[in-house]
Coordinates of C-alpha atoms in Angstrom, one line a residue:
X1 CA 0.0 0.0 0.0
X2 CA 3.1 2.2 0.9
X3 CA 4.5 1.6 -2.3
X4 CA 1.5 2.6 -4.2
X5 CA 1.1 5.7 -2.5
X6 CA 4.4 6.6 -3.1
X7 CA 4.1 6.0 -7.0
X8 CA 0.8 8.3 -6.6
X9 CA 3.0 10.8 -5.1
X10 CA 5.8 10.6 -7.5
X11 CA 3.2 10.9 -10.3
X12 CA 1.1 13.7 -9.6
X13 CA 4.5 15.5 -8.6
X14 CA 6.2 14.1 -12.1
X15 CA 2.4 15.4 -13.8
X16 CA 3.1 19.1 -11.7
X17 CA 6.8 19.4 -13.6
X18 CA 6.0 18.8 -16.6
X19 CA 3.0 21.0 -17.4
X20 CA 5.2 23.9 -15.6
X21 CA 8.0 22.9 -18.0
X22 CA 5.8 22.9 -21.1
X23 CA 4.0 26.1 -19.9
X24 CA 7.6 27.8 -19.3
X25 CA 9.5 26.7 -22.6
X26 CA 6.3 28.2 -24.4
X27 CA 6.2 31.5 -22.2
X28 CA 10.1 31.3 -22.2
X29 CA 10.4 31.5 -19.1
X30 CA 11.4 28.2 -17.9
X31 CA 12.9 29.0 -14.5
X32 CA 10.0 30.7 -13.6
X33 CA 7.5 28.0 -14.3
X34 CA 9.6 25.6 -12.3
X35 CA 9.6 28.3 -9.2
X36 CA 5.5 28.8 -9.4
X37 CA 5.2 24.5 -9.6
X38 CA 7.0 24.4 -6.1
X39 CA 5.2 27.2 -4.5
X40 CA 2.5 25.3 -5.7
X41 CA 3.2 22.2 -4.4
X42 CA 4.1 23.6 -0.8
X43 CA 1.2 25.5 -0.8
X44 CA -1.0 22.2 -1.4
X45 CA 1.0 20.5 1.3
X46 CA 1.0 23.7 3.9
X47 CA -3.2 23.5 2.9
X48 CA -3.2 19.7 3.6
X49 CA -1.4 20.6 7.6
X50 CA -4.2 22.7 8.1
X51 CA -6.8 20.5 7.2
X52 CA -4.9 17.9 9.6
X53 CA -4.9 20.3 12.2
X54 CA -8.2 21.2 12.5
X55 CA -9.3 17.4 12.1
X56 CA -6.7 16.7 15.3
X57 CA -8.2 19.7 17.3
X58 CA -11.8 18.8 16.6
X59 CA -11.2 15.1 18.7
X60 CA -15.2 15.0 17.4
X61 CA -14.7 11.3 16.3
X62 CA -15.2 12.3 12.4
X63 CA -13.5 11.0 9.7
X64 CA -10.3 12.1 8.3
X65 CA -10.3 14.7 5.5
X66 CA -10.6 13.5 2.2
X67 CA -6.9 13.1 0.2
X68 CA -4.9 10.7 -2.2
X69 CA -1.3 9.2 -2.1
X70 CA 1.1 9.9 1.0
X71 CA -1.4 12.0 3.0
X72 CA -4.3 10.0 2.9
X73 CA -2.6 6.7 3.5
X74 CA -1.0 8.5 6.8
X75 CA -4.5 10.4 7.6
X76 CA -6.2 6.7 7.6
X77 CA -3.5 5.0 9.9
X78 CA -4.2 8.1 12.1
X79 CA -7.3 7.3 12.2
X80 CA -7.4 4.1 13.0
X81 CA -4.8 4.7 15.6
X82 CA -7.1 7.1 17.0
X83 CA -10.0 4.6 17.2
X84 CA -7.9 1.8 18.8
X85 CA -7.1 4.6 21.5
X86 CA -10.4 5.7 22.2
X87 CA -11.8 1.9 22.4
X88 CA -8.3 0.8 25.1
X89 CA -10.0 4.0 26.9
X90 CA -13.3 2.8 26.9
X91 CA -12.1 -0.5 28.1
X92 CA -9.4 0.7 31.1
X93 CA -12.3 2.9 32.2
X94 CA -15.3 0.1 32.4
X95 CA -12.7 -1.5 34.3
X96 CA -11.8 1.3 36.6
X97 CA -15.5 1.9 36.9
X98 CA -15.8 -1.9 37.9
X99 CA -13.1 -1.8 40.2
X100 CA -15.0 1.5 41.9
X101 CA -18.3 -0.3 41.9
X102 CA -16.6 -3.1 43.7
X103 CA -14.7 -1.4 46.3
X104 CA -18.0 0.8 46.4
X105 CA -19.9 -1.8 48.1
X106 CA -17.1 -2.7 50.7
X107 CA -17.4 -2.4 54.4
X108 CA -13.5 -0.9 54.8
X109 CA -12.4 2.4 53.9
X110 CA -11.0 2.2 50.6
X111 CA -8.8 5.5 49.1
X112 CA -7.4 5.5 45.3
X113 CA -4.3 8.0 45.8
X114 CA -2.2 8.9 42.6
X115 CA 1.1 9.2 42.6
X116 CA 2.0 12.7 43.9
X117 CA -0.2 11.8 47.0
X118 CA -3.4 13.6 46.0
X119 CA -7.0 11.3 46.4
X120 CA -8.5 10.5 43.0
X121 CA -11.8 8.9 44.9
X122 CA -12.5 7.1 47.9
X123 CA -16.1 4.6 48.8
X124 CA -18.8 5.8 51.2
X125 CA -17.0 3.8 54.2
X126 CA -14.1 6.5 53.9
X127 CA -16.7 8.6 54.9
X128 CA -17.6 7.1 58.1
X129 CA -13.9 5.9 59.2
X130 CA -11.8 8.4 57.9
X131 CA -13.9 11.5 57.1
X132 CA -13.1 11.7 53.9
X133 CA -15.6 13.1 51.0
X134 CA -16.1 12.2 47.2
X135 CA -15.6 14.2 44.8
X136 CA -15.2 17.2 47.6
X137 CA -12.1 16.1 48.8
X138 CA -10.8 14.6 44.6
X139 CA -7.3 16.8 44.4
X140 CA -6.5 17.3 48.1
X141 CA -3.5 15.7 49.6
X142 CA -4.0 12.7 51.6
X143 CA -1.9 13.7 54.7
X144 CA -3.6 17.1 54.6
X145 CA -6.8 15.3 55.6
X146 CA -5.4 12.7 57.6
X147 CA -2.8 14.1 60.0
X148 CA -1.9 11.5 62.8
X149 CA 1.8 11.2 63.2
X150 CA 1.9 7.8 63.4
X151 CA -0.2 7.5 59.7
X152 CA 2.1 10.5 58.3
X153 CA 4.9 8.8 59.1
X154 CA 4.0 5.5 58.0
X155 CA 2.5 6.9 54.4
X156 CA 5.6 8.5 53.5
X157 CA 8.2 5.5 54.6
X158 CA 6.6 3.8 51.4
X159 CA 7.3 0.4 53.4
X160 CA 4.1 -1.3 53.6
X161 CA 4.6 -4.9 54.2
X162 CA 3.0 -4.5 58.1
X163 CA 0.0 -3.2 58.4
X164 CA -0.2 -0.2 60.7
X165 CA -3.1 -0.3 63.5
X166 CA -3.8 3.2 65.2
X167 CA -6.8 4.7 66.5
X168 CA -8.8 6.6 64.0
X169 CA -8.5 10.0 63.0
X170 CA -12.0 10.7 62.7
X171 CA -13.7 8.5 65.8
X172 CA -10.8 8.4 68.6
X173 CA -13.6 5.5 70.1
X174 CA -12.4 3.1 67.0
X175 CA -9.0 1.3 66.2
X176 CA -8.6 1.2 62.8
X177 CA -6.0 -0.8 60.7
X178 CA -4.2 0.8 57.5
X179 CA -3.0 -1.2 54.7
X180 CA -1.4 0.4 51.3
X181 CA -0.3 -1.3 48.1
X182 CA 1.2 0.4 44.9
X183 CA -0.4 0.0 41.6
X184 CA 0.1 1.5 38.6
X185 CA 3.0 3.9 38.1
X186 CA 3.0 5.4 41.7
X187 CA -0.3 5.4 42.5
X188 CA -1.4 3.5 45.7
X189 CA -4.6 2.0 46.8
X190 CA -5.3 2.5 50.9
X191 CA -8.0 -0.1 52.5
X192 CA -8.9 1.4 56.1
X193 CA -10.5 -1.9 58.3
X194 CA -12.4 -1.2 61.6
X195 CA -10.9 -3.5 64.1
X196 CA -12.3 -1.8 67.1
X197 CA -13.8 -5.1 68.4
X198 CA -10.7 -7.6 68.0
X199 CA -8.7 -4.6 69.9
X200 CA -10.7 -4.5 72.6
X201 CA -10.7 -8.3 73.0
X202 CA -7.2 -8.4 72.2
X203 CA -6.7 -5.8 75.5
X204 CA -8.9 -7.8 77.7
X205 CA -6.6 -10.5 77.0
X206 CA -3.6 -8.8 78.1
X207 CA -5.3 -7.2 81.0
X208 CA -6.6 -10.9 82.1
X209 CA -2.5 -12.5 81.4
X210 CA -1.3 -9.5 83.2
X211 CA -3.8 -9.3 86.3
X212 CA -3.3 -13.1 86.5
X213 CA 0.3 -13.2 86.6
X214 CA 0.7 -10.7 89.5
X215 CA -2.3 -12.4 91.2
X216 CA -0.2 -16.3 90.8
X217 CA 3.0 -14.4 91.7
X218 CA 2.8 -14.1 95.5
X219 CA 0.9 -17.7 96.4
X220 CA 4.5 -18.9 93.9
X221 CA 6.4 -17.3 96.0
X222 CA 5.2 -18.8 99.5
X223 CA 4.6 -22.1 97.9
X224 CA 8.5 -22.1 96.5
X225 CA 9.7 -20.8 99.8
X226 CA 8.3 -23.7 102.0
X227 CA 9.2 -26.5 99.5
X228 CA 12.8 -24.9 99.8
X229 CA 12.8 -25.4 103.7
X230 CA 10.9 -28.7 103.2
X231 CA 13.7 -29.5 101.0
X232 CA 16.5 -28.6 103.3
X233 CA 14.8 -30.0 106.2
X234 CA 15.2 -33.7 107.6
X235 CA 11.7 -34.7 106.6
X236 CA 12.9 -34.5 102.6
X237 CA 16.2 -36.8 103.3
X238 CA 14.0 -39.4 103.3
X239 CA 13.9 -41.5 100.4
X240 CA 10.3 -41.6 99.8
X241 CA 10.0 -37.5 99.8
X242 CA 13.1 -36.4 98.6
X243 CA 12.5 -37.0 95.3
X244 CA 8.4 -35.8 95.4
X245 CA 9.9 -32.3 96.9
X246 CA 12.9 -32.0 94.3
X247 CA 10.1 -32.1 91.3
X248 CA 7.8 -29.9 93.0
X249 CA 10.3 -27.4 93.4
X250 CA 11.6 -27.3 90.0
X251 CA 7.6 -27.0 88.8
X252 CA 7.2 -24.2 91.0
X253 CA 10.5 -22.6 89.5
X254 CA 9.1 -23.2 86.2
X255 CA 5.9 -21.6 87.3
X256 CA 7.8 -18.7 88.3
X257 CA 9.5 -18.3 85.3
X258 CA 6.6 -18.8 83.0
X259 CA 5.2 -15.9 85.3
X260 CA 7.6 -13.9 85.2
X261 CA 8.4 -13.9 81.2
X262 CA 4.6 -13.0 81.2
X263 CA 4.6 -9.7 83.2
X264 CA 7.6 -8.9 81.2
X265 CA 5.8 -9.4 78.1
X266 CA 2.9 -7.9 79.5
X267 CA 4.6 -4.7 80.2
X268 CA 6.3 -4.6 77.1
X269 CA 2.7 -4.4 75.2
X270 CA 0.9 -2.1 77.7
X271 CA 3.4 0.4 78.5
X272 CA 3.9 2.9 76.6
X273 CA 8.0 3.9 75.3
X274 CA 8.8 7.0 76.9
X275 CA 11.3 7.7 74.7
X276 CA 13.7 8.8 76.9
X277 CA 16.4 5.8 76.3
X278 CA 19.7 5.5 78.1
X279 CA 23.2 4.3 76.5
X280 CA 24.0 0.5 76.8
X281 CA 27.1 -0.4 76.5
X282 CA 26.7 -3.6 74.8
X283 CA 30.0 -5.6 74.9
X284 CA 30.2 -5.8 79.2
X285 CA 26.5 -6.5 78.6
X286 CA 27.2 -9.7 76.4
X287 CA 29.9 -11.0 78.6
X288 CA 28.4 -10.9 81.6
X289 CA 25.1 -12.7 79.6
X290 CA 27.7 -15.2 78.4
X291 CA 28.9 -16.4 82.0
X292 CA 25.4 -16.5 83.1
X293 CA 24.5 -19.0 80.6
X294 CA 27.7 -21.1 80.8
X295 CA 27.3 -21.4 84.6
X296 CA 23.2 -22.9 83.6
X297 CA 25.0 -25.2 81.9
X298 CA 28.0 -26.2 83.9
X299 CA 30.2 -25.0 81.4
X300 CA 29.4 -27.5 78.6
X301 CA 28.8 -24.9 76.1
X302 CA 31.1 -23.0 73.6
X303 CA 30.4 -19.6 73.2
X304 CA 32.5 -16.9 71.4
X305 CA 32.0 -13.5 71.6
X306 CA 33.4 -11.0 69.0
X307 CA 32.1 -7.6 70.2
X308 CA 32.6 -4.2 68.8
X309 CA 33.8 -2.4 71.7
X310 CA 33.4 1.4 70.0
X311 CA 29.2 0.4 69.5
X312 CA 26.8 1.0 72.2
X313 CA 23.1 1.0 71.9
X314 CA 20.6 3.9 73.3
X315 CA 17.4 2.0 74.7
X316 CA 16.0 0.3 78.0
X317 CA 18.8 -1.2 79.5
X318 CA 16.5 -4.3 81.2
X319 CA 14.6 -4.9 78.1
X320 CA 17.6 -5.0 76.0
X321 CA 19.2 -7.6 78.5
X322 CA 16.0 -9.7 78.5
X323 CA 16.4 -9.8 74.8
X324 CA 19.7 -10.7 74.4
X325 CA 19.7 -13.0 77.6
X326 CA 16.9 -15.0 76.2
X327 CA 18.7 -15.5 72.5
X328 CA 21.8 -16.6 73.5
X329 CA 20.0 -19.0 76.2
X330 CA 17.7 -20.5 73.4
X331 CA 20.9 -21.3 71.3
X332 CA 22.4 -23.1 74.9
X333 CA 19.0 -25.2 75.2
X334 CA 18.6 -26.1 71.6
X335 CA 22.6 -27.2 71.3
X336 CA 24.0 -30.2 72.5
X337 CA 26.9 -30.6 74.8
X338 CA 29.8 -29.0 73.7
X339 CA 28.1 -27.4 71.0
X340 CA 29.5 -24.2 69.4
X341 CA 27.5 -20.7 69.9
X342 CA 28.8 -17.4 68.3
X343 CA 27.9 -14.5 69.7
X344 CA 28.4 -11.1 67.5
X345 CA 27.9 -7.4 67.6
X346 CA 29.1 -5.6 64.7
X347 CA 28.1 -2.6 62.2
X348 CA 26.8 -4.3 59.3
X349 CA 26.4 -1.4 56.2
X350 CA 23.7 1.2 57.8
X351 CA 22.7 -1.0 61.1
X352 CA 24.4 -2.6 63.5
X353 CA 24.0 -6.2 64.0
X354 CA 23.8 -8.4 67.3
X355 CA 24.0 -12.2 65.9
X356 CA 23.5 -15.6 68.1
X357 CA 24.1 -18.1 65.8
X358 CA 24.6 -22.1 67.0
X359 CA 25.6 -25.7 65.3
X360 CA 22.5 -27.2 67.0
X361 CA 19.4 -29.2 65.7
X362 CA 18.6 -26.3 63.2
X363 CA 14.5 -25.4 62.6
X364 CA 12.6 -26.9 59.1
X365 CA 11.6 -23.8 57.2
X366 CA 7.9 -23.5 57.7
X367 CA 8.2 -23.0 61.6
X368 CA 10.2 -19.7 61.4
X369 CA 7.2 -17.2 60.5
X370 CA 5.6 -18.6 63.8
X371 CA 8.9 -18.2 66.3
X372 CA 8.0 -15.5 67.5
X373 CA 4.1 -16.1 68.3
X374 CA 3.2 -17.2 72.0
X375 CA 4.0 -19.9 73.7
X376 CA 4.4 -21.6 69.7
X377 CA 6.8 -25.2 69.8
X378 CA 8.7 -26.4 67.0
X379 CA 8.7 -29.6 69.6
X380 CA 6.6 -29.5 71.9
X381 CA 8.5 -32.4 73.8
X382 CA 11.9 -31.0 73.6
X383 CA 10.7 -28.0 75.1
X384 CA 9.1 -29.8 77.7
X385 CA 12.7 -31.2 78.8
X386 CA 14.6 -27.6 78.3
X387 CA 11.9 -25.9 80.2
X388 CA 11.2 -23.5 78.1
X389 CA 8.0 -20.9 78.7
X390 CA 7.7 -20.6 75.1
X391 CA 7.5 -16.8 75.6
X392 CA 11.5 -16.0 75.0
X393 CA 11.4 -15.1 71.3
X394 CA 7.6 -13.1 71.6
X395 CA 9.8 -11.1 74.3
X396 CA 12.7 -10.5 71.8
X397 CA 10.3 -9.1 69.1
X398 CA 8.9 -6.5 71.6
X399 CA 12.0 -5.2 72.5
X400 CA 12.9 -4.6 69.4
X401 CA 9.9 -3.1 68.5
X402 CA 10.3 -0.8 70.9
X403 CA 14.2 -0.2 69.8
X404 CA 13.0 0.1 65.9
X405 CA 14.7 -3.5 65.3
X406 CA 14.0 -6.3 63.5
X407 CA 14.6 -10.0 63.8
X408 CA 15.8 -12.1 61.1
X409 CA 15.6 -15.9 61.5
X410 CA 17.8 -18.4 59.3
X411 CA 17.9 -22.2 59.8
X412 CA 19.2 -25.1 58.3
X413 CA 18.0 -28.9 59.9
X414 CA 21.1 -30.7 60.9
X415 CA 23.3 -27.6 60.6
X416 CA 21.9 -25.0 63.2
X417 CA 20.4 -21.7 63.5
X418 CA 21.0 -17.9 63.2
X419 CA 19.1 -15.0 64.8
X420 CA 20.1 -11.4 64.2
X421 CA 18.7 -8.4 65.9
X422 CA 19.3 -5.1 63.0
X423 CA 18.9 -2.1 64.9
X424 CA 19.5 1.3 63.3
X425 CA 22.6 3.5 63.4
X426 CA 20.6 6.0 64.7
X427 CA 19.6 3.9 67.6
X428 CA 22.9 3.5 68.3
X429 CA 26.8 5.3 69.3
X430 CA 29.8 4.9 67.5
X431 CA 32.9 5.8 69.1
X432 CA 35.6 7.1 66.7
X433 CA 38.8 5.0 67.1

């Protein structure tokens, strides 16, 4: 078709010559004739743009202007290009409008945002959870209309993996939970749930652990004292009770220290971070930690410690120690005698790094999400013998939490285990060597 056109072209161009050549040898002015055929020919071609032009402007869905060769093989594939356009149009937005309709009808907040942060529309629930308005509020940035901190801050991190779970904006009597996801070229969808129930439920919970613990706490305490004198008294060196008193006493330790790890953990979820965070210097911290353990053991563990004596860590000195206390005692229960346990703290690119890594049993792969949920067993039976709460690693997570850490878990079955607590530089101070 191309090559056609281009023979039309040619022609009527060759046809344009010639009748100016004729005309001008007959005139004799041959030159002249030539001249007036191109001025002719760009004025036809500069008519042609127009007509283009106003065809492009009009966007009226009318044919293309009526031509021959060249320009109306490229006015036709314009067209049809056009039409192609306008039908992927109509078809993006019935889907958009079908998406809409959908999250229209949904009992969560939902917010389309585009990609310099401004809200394209939102569904009626935005209304009732967020505030929010459609079309009033169409345009308007987000965090203009939605100004808690802990939202603001989370929005613009651009790191949504977790969802975040505040109380609402709009009704301070509702907990709401946020979750975005990027679509598109930037643009990002927000889905607002109202979790207000489950929160509450999730509270009573910890109100009923943490009431219950201190309540169990002091009848422990008088229960453990008089099985101690029992114990050291001459009615327990008899055969018959000696052994009866030694197990209750090491049920009623366990007891305590179930107890205890729960008003630690309780604590750690009720009360609030102050913020006002003391430096820790981490390297005395881990040694004493590491003679602690070994003496637990009777010295039938290997741990080394490689420390980075210039890092400290600003935080809650206790907390911090339960942390650290509890993973490097997990890797002593979980090793067999003798086994190895390394011990690091170390800057590692833009964080610094506290590693407990052993040569024990290791943990199969689909376990390790769940490590850090309560009172969850890889085996149940082995941590019957270790006597283990089951609460170490929930502990851990808080902490760091509360220190802006993260946990990262990595196991191998037969070849052992590696947790590492990232905390960031910030969190931390660097003394210059």
């Amino acid at each position: 078709m191309q090559r056609i056109n281009w023979m039309v072209e040619l022609k009527q161009l060759a046809q344009l010559f010639t009748v100016a050549l004729v005309l001008g040898w007959l005139a004799g002015h041959l030159l002249l004739a030539l001249l007036l055929a191109a001025l002719l020919y760009i004025a036809g071609t500069f008519r042609q743009l127009l007509r283009v032009q106003r065809w492009l402007i009009a966007e009226d869905g009318s044919d293309p202007p009526e031509s021959t060769g060249l320009w109306g093989d490229m006015l036709d594939g314009i067209y049809r290009l056009q039409r192609q356009n306008r039908e992927e149009r109509q078809r993006l937005q019935g889907a958009v409008d079908y998406l809409r309709d959908s999250l229209a009808s949904l009992g969560d907040a939902a917010v389309m945002i585009d990609q310099n942060g401004n809200i394209e529309w939102c569904n009626l629930a935005a209304r009732r959870l967020l505030g929010l308005r459609h079309p009033e509020d169409a345009g308007q940035q987000l965090v203009n209309l939605i100004r808690s901190p802990e939202f603001i801050h989370y929005y613009e991190a651009n790191e949504y993996q977790t969802p975040l779970e505040i109380a609402s904006p709009h009704q301070l009597d509702k907990q709401l939970q946020f979750q975005l996801t990027f679509f598109g070229r930037g643009s990002r969808l927000m889905f607002a749930r109202d979790i207000t129930h489950t929160h509450r439920l999730q509270e009573m919970r910890k109100d009923f652990v943490g009431n219950v613990s201190h309540e169990l706490r002091t009848p422990l305490t008088v229960v453990n004292g008089y099985l101690e004198t029992f114990v050291d008294s001459e009615i327990a060196s008899a055969p018959r009770y000696k052994r009866a008193f030694q197990q209750m006493l090491e049920q009623v330790r366990r007891m305590e220290n179930l107890i205890k790890d729960l008003i630690v953990l309780t604590r750690l979820e009720t009360v609030p971070d102050e913020g006002e965070h003391a430096v820790v210097v981490v390297c005395p911290l881990l040694r004493q930690i590491r003679e602690e353990v070994l003496a637990v053991f009777n010295q039938q563990r290997l741990i080394e410690l490689d420390c980075d004596e210039r890092l400290s860590l600003r935080g809650e000195a206790e907390a911090l120690r339960s942390a650290f206390t509890n993973l490097v005692m997990n890797a002593a229960k979980y090793s067999n005698d003798n086994g190895k346990i390394q011990v690091r703290w170390y800057v590692d690119g833009d964080k610094a790094c506290l590693q407990v890594s052993d040569n024990g049993l290791g943990i199969e792969a689909h376990h390790i999400p769940r490590l850090t949920e309560r009172f969850y067993r890889v085996d149940k039976s082995r941590s019957t013998q270790t006597g283990g709460t089951g609460l170490g690693l929930a502990i851990v997570k808080h902490v760091l939490l509360r220190h802006h850490g993260e946990l990262k878990i990595t196991s191998t079955v037969g070849q052992g285990s590696s947790f590492a607590c990232y905390f960031p530089l910030s969190q931390c101070q660097l003394k210059q060597s």
